[in-house]
């Protein structure tokens, strides 16, 4: 079986994606012209291909350590 640390969001690129989206939404308070839907849409559009590639590359740096059942991840 593959070793997975108990809490390992660094192995799941979508966690970093959601972090960026939430950060963009929380950056400024909603005003009367804003809706949560419009803010969410804008935050999702701020995620770039380069962001996604970076998150996947970051997760890949941990894969061999999990395969080798190394402790001390993160």
CSV table of C-alpha atoms in Angstrom, one decimal:
chain,number,residue,atom,x,y,z
A,1,UNK,CA,0.0,0.0,0.0
A,2,UNK,CA,1.0,3.6,-0.6
A,3,UNK,CA,2.0,5.6,2.5
A,4,UNK,CA,-0.1,8.7,2.9
A,5,UNK,CA,0.6,11.1,5.8
A,6,UNK,CA,-2.5,11.6,8.0
A,7,UNK,CA,-3.1,15.1,6.7
A,8,UNK,CA,-1.5,15.6,3.3
A,9,UNK,CA,-3.0,18.6,1.4
A,10,UNK,CA,0.4,19.1,-0.3
A,11,UNK,CA,-0.2,15.9,-2.2
A,12,UNK,CA,-3.5,17.2,-3.6
A,13,UNK,CA,-3.1,20.2,-6.0
A,14,UNK,CA,-6.8,21.1,-5.7
A,15,UNK,CA,-6.2,22.1,-2.1
A,16,UNK,CA,-3.8,24.9,-3.3
A,17,UNK,CA,-6.3,25.9,-5.9
A,18,UNK,CA,-9.1,26.3,-3.4
A,19,UNK,CA,-6.7,28.2,-1.1
A,20,UNK,CA,-6.0,30.8,-3.9
A,21,UNK,CA,-9.7,31.1,-4.7
A,22,UNK,CA,-10.7,31.6,-1.1
A,23,UNK,CA,-7.9,34.2,-0.6
A,24,UNK,CA,-9.2,36.2,-3.6
A,25,UNK,CA,-12.7,36.1,-2.3
A,26,UNK,CA,-11.7,37.2,1.2
A,27,UNK,CA,-9.3,39.9,0.1
A,28,UNK,CA,-12.0,42.6,0.2
A,29,UNK,CA,-15.4,42.8,1.8
A,30,UNK,CA,-18.4,42.4,-0.4
A,31,UNK,CA,-20.0,45.7,-1.3
A,32,UNK,CA,-23.5,46.4,-2.7
A,33,UNK,CA,-22.4,46.0,-6.3
A,34,UNK,CA,-20.8,42.6,-5.5
A,35,UNK,CA,-22.4,39.3,-5.1
A,36,UNK,CA,-20.7,36.1,-3.8
A,37,UNK,CA,-21.4,34.5,-7.2
A,38,UNK,CA,-19.6,37.3,-9.1
A,39,UNK,CA,-16.7,37.3,-6.6
A,40,UNK,CA,-16.4,33.5,-6.9
A,41,UNK,CA,-16.4,33.7,-10.7
A,42,UNK,CA,-13.7,36.3,-10.7
A,43,UNK,CA,-11.6,34.3,-8.2
A,44,UNK,CA,-11.9,31.2,-10.3
A,45,UNK,CA,-10.8,33.1,-13.4
A,46,UNK,CA,-7.7,34.3,-11.5
A,47,UNK,CA,-6.4,30.7,-11.5
A,48,UNK,CA,-3.9,30.3,-14.3
A,49,UNK,CA,-2.5,27.3,-16.2
A,50,UNK,CA,0.8,28.2,-14.7
A,51,UNK,CA,-0.7,28.1,-11.2
A,52,UNK,CA,-2.1,24.6,-11.9
A,53,UNK,CA,1.2,23.4,-13.3
A,54,UNK,CA,3.1,24.7,-10.3
A,55,UNK,CA,0.7,23.0,-7.9
A,56,UNK,CA,1.0,19.7,-9.7
A,57,UNK,CA,4.8,20.0,-9.8
A,58,UNK,CA,4.9,20.8,-6.1
A,59,UNK,CA,2.8,17.7,-5.3
A,60,UNK,CA,5.1,15.5,-7.5
A,61,UNK,CA,8.1,16.4,-5.3
A,62,UNK,CA,6.5,14.4,-2.5
A,63,UNK,CA,5.4,11.3,-4.4
A,64,UNK,CA,8.6,9.3,-4.3
A,65,UNK,CA,8.9,10.0,-0.6
A,66,UNK,CA,5.4,8.5,-0.1
A,67,UNK,CA,6.2,5.6,-2.3
A,68,UNK,CA,9.3,4.9,-0.2
A,69,UNK,CA,7.3,5.3,3.0
A,70,UNK,CA,9.5,8.1,4.3
A,71,UNK,CA,8.3,9.9,7.4
A,72,UNK,CA,8.8,13.5,8.2
A,73,UNK,CA,6.9,14.8,5.2
A,74,UNK,CA,6.0,18.5,5.2
